[in-house]
GROMACS .gro file of C-alpha atoms in nm:
model
  290
    1MET     CA    1   2.181  -1.749  -1.126
    2GLU     CA    2   2.050  -1.503  -0.850
    3GLN     CA    3   1.795  -1.262  -1.075
    4LYS     CA    4   1.857  -0.893  -1.055
    5THR     CA    5   1.646  -0.608  -1.088
    6VAL     CA    6   1.762  -0.282  -1.220
    7LYS     CA    7   1.570   0.057  -1.129
    8ILE     CA    8   1.512   0.214  -1.433
    9GLY     CA    9   1.344   0.559  -1.338
   10ASN     CA   10   1.103   0.546  -1.109
   11PHE     CA   11   1.043   0.176  -1.164
   12GLU     CA   12   1.257  -0.167  -1.157
   13ILE     CA   13   1.260  -0.445  -1.389
   14GLY     CA   14   1.350  -0.799  -1.445
   15ASN     CA   15   1.239  -1.098  -1.516
   16LYS     CA   16   1.008  -1.238  -1.219
   17LEU     CA   17   0.885  -0.831  -1.248
   18PRO     CA   18   0.500  -0.711  -1.412
   19LEU     CA   19   0.678  -0.649  -1.788
   20ALA     CA   20   0.794  -0.312  -1.898
   21LEU     CA   21   0.837  -0.143  -2.243
   22LEU     CA   22   1.088   0.016  -2.457
   23ALA     CA   23   0.963   0.191  -2.720
   24GLY     CA   24   0.981   0.488  -3.002
   25PRO     CA   25   1.069   0.602  -3.350
   26CYS     CA   26   1.413   0.504  -3.550
   27GLN     CA   27   1.583   0.841  -3.493
   28ILE     CA   28   1.465   1.166  -3.381
   29GLU     CA   29   1.364   1.292  -3.678
   30SER     CA   30   1.268   1.620  -3.577
   31ARG     CA   31   1.199   1.795  -3.210
   32GLN     CA   32   0.719   1.774  -3.267
   33HIS     CA   33   0.753   1.450  -3.402
   34ALA     CA   34   0.944   1.321  -3.129
   35ILE     CA   35   0.793   1.494  -2.842
   36ASP     CA   36   0.388   1.384  -3.076
   37MET     CA   37   0.522   1.049  -3.052
   38CYS     CA   38   0.634   0.977  -2.714
   39GLY     CA   39   0.295   1.125  -2.593
   40ALA     CA   40   0.137   0.888  -2.783
   41MET     CA   41   0.300   0.577  -2.580
   42VAL     CA   42   0.252   0.752  -2.204
   43GLU     CA   43  -0.125   0.714  -2.301
   44ILE     CA   44  -0.087   0.374  -2.448
   45THR     CA   45   0.051   0.214  -2.186
   46ARG     CA   46  -0.061   0.418  -1.903
   47GLU     CA   47  -0.409   0.324  -2.025
   48LEU     CA   48  -0.236  -0.033  -2.000
   49GLY     CA   49  -0.090   0.027  -1.624
   50ILE     CA   50   0.273  -0.064  -1.789
   51ASN     CA   51   0.601   0.061  -1.740
   52TYR     CA   52   0.778   0.290  -1.977
   53VAL     CA   53   1.067   0.325  -2.150
   54PHE     CA   54   1.052   0.617  -2.446
   55LYS     CA   55   1.328   0.488  -2.691
   56ALA     CA   56   1.522   0.717  -2.973
   57SER     CA   57   1.833   0.754  -3.129
   58PHE     CA   58   2.017   1.052  -3.172
   59ASP     CA   59   2.239   0.937  -3.466
   60LYS     CA   60   2.219   0.592  -3.636
   61ALA     CA   61   2.596   0.518  -3.771
   62ASN     CA   62   2.496   0.256  -3.838
   63ARG     CA   63   2.292   0.267  -4.158
   64THR     CA   64   2.301   0.059  -4.484
   65SER     CA   65   2.347   0.290  -4.636
   66ILE     CA   66   2.593   0.649  -4.662
   67ASN     CA   67   2.295   0.833  -4.830
   68THR     CA   68   1.972   0.763  -4.590
   69PRO     CA   69   1.898   0.970  -4.254
   70ARG     CA   70   2.119   0.942  -3.989
   71GLY     CA   71   1.854   1.155  -3.707
   72VAL     CA   72   1.910   1.509  -3.551
   73GLY     CA   73   2.238   1.469  -3.394
   74LEU     CA   74   2.406   1.435  -3.072
   75GLU     CA   75   2.305   1.891  -2.989
   76GLU     CA   76   1.951   1.906  -3.115
   77GLY     CA   77   1.898   1.479  -3.033
   78MET     CA   78   1.990   1.619  -2.586
   79ARG     CA   79   1.865   1.932  -2.636
   80THR     CA   80   1.493   1.680  -2.746
   81PHE     CA   81   1.524   1.458  -2.517
   82ASP     CA   82   1.586   1.712  -2.238
   83GLU     CA   83   1.186   1.918  -2.372
   84ILE     CA   84   1.064   1.490  -2.364
   85LYS     CA   85   1.156   1.441  -2.078
   86LYS     CA   86   1.026   1.809  -1.895
   87LEU     CA   87   0.707   1.712  -2.096
   88TYR     CA   88   0.637   1.368  -1.947
   89ASN     CA   89   0.735   1.361  -1.596
   90ASN     CA   90   1.109   1.310  -1.613
   91ILE     CA   91   0.973   0.975  -1.819
   92PRO     CA   92   1.270   0.741  -1.816
   93ILE     CA   93   1.490   0.683  -2.215
   94VAL     CA   94   1.740   0.442  -2.384
   95THR     CA   95   1.949   0.605  -2.664
   96ASP     CA   96   2.225   0.441  -2.868
   97ILE     CA   97   2.611   0.552  -2.854
   98HIS     CA   98   2.811   0.464  -3.069
   99GLU     CA   99   3.157   0.639  -3.002
  100ASN     CA  100   3.341   0.608  -2.656
  101GLU     CA  101   3.336   0.982  -2.656
  102GLN     CA  102   2.915   0.995  -2.626
  103CYS     CA  103   2.949   0.778  -2.395
  104ALA     CA  104   3.004   1.126  -2.139
  105ILE     CA  105   2.778   1.365  -2.294
  106VAL     CA  106   2.471   1.143  -2.413
  107ALA     CA  107   2.418   1.045  -1.971
  108PRO     CA  108   2.340   1.345  -1.859
  109HIS     CA  109   2.042   1.343  -2.058
  110VAL     CA  110   1.951   1.005  -1.976
  111ASP     CA  111   1.847   0.685  -1.759
  112MET     CA  112   2.006   0.395  -2.034
  113LEU     CA  113   2.271   0.343  -2.279
  114GLN     CA  114   2.179   0.091  -2.558
  115ILE     CA  115   2.559  -0.101  -2.679
  116PRO     CA  116   2.422  -0.183  -3.040
  117ALA     CA  117   2.412  -0.510  -3.194
  118PHE     CA  118   2.672  -0.401  -3.342
  119LEU     CA  119   2.930  -0.317  -3.095
  120CYS     CA  120   2.835  -0.551  -2.826
  121ARG     CA  121   3.203  -0.688  -2.781
  122GLN     CA  122   3.398  -0.345  -2.852
  123THR     CA  123   3.553  -0.354  -2.480
  124ASP     CA  124   3.626   0.035  -2.448
  125LEU     CA  125   3.266   0.219  -2.543
  126ALA     CA  126   3.133  -0.051  -2.260
  127ILE     CA  127   3.373   0.080  -2.009
  128ALA     CA  128   3.289   0.398  -2.134
  129ALA     CA  129   2.948   0.343  -2.082
  130ALA     CA  130   2.986   0.129  -1.753
  131LYS     CA  131   3.183   0.449  -1.587
  132THR     CA  132   2.869   0.660  -1.660
  133GLY     CA  133   2.633   0.461  -1.350
  134LYS     CA  134   2.382   0.407  -1.614
  135VAL     CA  135   2.199   0.079  -1.665
  136ILE     CA  136   2.351  -0.038  -1.971
  137ASN     CA  137   2.102  -0.246  -2.253
  138ILE     CA  138   2.376  -0.412  -2.526
  139LYS     CA  139   2.176  -0.574  -2.723
  140LYS     CA  140   2.372  -0.934  -2.831
  141GLY     CA  141   2.480  -0.960  -3.182
  142GLN     CA  142   2.306  -1.102  -3.497
  143PHE     CA  143   2.655  -1.307  -3.483
  144LEU     CA  144   2.676  -1.404  -3.107
  145ALA     CA  145   2.482  -1.694  -2.868
  146PRO     CA  146   2.318  -1.705  -2.544
  147TRP     CA  147   2.567  -1.822  -2.367
  148ASP     CA  148   2.814  -1.597  -2.497
  149MET     CA  149   2.658  -1.254  -2.316
  150LYS     CA  150   2.825  -1.340  -1.986
  151SER     CA  151   3.129  -1.208  -2.089
  152LEU     CA  152   3.040  -0.910  -2.190
  153VAL     CA  153   2.822  -0.874  -1.870
  154LYS     CA  154   3.122  -0.948  -1.723
  155LYS     CA  155   3.273  -0.597  -1.921
  156VAL     CA  156   3.051  -0.389  -1.735
  157GLU     CA  157   3.012  -0.576  -1.352
  158ASP     CA  158   3.424  -0.540  -1.362
  159SER     CA  159   3.427  -0.189  -1.473
  160GLY     CA  160   3.219  -0.067  -1.136
  161ASN     CA  161   2.861  -0.085  -1.265
  162MET     CA  162   2.584  -0.307  -1.205
  163ASN     CA  163   2.295  -0.254  -1.427
  164VAL     CA  164   2.338  -0.434  -1.674
  165CYS     CA  165   2.025  -0.610  -1.883
  166LEU     CA  166   2.029  -0.740  -2.231
  167THR     CA  167   1.806  -0.789  -2.579
  168GLU     CA  168   1.748  -1.023  -2.862
  169ARG     CA  169   1.709  -0.891  -3.181
  170GLY     CA  170   1.724  -1.235  -3.362
  171ALA     CA  171   2.116  -1.410  -3.456
  172SER     CA  172   2.219  -1.467  -3.868
  173PHE     CA  173   2.099  -1.803  -4.024
  174GLY     CA  174   2.238  -1.682  -4.358
  175TYR     CA  175   2.245  -1.380  -4.655
  176ASN     CA  176   2.019  -1.133  -4.542
  177THR     CA  177   1.787  -1.319  -4.279
  178LEU     CA  178   1.759  -1.328  -3.891
  179VAL     CA  179   1.583  -1.558  -3.689
  180THR     CA  180   1.489  -1.604  -3.294
  181ASP     CA  181   1.560  -1.873  -3.100
  182PHE     CA  182   1.318  -1.824  -2.786
  183ARG     CA  183   1.564  -2.137  -2.620
  184GLY     CA  184   1.817  -1.851  -2.598
  185LEU     CA  185   1.546  -1.607  -2.367
  186PRO     CA  186   1.607  -1.824  -2.059
  187ARG     CA  187   1.916  -1.916  -2.087
  188MET     CA  188   2.123  -1.599  -2.077
  189ALA     CA  189   1.841  -1.510  -1.748
  190LYS     CA  190   1.975  -1.850  -1.611
  191ASP     CA  191   2.367  -1.700  -1.784
  192THR     CA  192   2.424  -1.394  -1.629
  193GLY     CA  193   2.099  -1.294  -1.376
  194CYS     CA  194   2.030  -1.034  -1.568
  195PRO     CA  195   1.649  -0.880  -1.695
  196VAL     CA  196   1.611  -1.011  -2.073
  197ILE     CA  197   1.470  -0.737  -2.270
  198PHE     CA  198   1.286  -0.900  -2.653
  199ASP     CA  199   1.374  -0.664  -2.904
  200ALA     CA  200   1.034  -0.741  -3.146
  201THR     CA  201   1.081  -0.526  -3.454
  202HIS     CA  202   1.486  -0.598  -3.568
  203SER     CA  203   1.394  -0.927  -3.497
  204VAL     CA  204   1.164  -0.962  -3.835
  205GLN     CA  205   1.468  -0.764  -3.974
  206GLN     CA  206   1.635  -0.793  -4.251
  207PRO     CA  207   1.930  -0.644  -4.264
  208GLY     CA  208   2.040  -0.507  -4.569
  209GLY     CA  209   1.771  -0.691  -4.766
  210GLN     CA  210   1.629  -0.460  -4.944
  211GLY     CA  211   2.017  -0.370  -5.162
  212THR     CA  212   2.079   0.031  -4.950
  213THR     CA  213   1.876  -0.019  -4.699
  214SER     CA  214   1.745  -0.353  -4.426
  215GLY     CA  215   1.394  -0.493  -4.537
  216GLY     CA  216   1.166  -0.691  -4.283
  217GLN     CA  217   0.867  -0.849  -4.234
  218ARG     CA  218   0.680  -0.589  -3.996
  219GLU     CA  219   0.353  -0.893  -3.998
  220TYR     CA  220   0.604  -1.079  -3.759
  221ALA     CA  221   0.632  -0.848  -3.490
  222PRO     CA  222   0.336  -0.952  -3.300
  223VAL     CA  223   0.380  -1.339  -3.295
  224LEU     CA  224   0.724  -1.251  -3.241
  225ALA     CA  225   0.613  -1.027  -2.903
  226ARG     CA  226   0.352  -1.244  -2.795
  227ALA     CA  227   0.632  -1.515  -2.786
  228ALA     CA  228   0.902  -1.414  -2.557
  229VAL     CA  229   0.605  -1.228  -2.340
  230ALA     CA  230   0.521  -1.627  -2.351
  231VAL     CA  231   0.811  -1.734  -2.267
  232GLY     CA  232   0.878  -1.457  -1.994
  233VAL     CA  233   1.110  -1.141  -1.965
  234ALA     CA  234   1.185  -0.851  -1.850
  235ALA     CA  235   1.030  -0.630  -2.075
  236VAL     CA  236   0.957  -0.595  -2.484
  237PHE     CA  237   1.195  -0.335  -2.744
  238ILE     CA  238   0.965  -0.209  -3.012
  239GLU     CA  239   1.037   0.036  -3.233
  240THR     CA  240   0.682   0.250  -3.372
  241HIS     CA  241   0.612   0.539  -3.588
  242ASP     CA  242   0.207   0.766  -3.623
  243ASN     CA  243   0.319   0.676  -4.077
  244PRO     CA  244   0.539   0.367  -4.078
  245ASP     CA  245   0.635   0.375  -4.469
  246LYS     CA  246   0.684   0.778  -4.402
  247ALA     CA  247   0.941   0.720  -4.192
  248LEU     CA  248   1.288   0.780  -4.222
  249SER     CA  249   1.456   0.476  -4.092
  250ASP     CA  250   1.356   0.154  -4.107
  251VAL     CA  251   1.005   0.127  -4.252
  252SER     CA  252   0.914  -0.247  -4.258
  253MET     CA  253   1.022  -0.314  -3.974
  254LYS     CA  254   0.752   0.003  -3.779
  255GLU     CA  255   0.497  -0.060  -3.626
  256THR     CA  256   0.152   0.161  -3.555
  257ARG     CA  257  -0.041   0.296  -3.240
  258LEU     CA  258  -0.306   0.014  -3.295
  259PHE     CA  259  -0.082  -0.217  -3.234
  260TYR     CA  260   0.019  -0.199  -2.949
  261HIS     CA  261  -0.326  -0.184  -2.841
  262ARG     CA  262  -0.347  -0.504  -2.968
  263ILE     CA  263   0.054  -0.687  -2.852
  264MET     CA  264   0.016  -0.537  -2.531
  265THR     CA  265  -0.306  -0.589  -2.437
  266ALA     CA  266  -0.182  -0.982  -2.505
  267SER     CA  267   0.095  -0.953  -2.358
  268MET     CA  268  -0.059  -0.762  -1.959
  269MET     CA  269  -0.273  -1.104  -2.013
  270ALA     CA  270  -0.068  -1.318  -2.072
  271MET     CA  271   0.174  -1.117  -1.710
  272HIS     CA  272  -0.125  -1.107  -1.513
  273PRO     CA  273  -0.105  -1.252  -1.215
  274LYS     CA  274  -0.452  -1.533  -1.224
  275TYR     CA  275  -0.236  -1.627  -1.602
  276MET     CA  276   0.043  -1.720  -1.371
  277ARG     CA  277  -0.088  -1.877  -1.091
  278MET     CA  278  -0.266  -2.075  -1.282
  279ARG     CA  279   0.035  -2.153  -1.505
  280ALA     CA  280   0.181  -2.289  -1.216
  281LEU     CA  281  -0.087  -2.517  -1.059
  282PHE     CA  282  -0.127  -2.649  -1.433
  283SER     CA  283   0.254  -2.752  -1.371
  284GLN     CA  284   0.255  -2.852  -1.044
  285ARG     CA  285  -0.036  -3.101  -1.178
  286TYR     CA  286   0.150  -3.227  -1.482
  287ALA     CA  287   0.448  -3.320  -1.205
  288ARG     CA  288   0.271  -3.527  -1.067
  289LEU     CA  289   0.254  -3.693  -1.341
  290ARG     CA  290   0.495  -3.726  -1.480
   0.00000   0.00000   0.00000
C-alpha cells in the first residue's frame, strides 16, 4: 500500500521520512514539571536535529490501582498544554483521551489525540476522535495482531479523517509479560500505509507485575528502540522523567535525559543518508549473489 505522511505542527512524519520523537512524562505531575521536561527535550532534539512532539497525559484513567496518582485533570492539563505551546514556539503535543466527550474538549489544545491500547477497538471513541480533524495515534492493543489494525484505521478514515498513525507497544505473552515481534512494524506499514511508531518504554512494561502497579525492565528500552529504528519506523515513542525512581507512574519504565543522547544519536546514525545509501548498495549486491 502507498505509504502516507501525516503533518504534525510544522513537519511531517512518515515511514520513509527522517525519524521523529514523541516523548515526555507519563502524566502531568505539575505545571512546572511538564514545562521543565518539555524544555529539556526541546534542547536535546534541537541539538540532534530531530522533529519532536511533546507527550504527557492529563488523566491516566487506566491505572492498575484506584489509589495511584492519575494526573492533574482535564482543566489544569489544558492550561498546562497552552502554556507549553506559548513557551516553546507552538510545539506539537500528543495526549491520551479515554472518553468520547474528551475529544472535542482536548482537540483545540493539542495536535495529536492518542487512543490507548486497551481502548483501541472502541468504535465510538475512534469516531469522536476522528471528527476533531486532529492526527489520531492508535496504540495497538496488546491482544491484537499487526494485521488487525487495518479495521481500526478504517473506522477513523471512514469517519472523514485520513491522518492516522499506529503505535506498537508490545504483545501479551502469558501473565505480566509483553514481547515485541518486530515483524509487525513493516506489516502494519504495508497493510495500512500509516506512519508506524514504536513505543520503546511500554514495550518493556510488565503489566500489573508489582501487584498494585505495573513493573518493567527499563534497561531494555534502548535495545528495543535501536532495533525498531533498524527495522524502520516513522517515530519512536518514549516516556521520560528527570528522576525516574520518583515518577508518579510507570516508574520501572521511565528513562532519563542521558538515555536520549545515547539512543537518539544511535538512531540518527542508523537513519543517516550515507548509511541508508550504503545499506541500499549492500542489498543490491546481495541480490545479485542470490
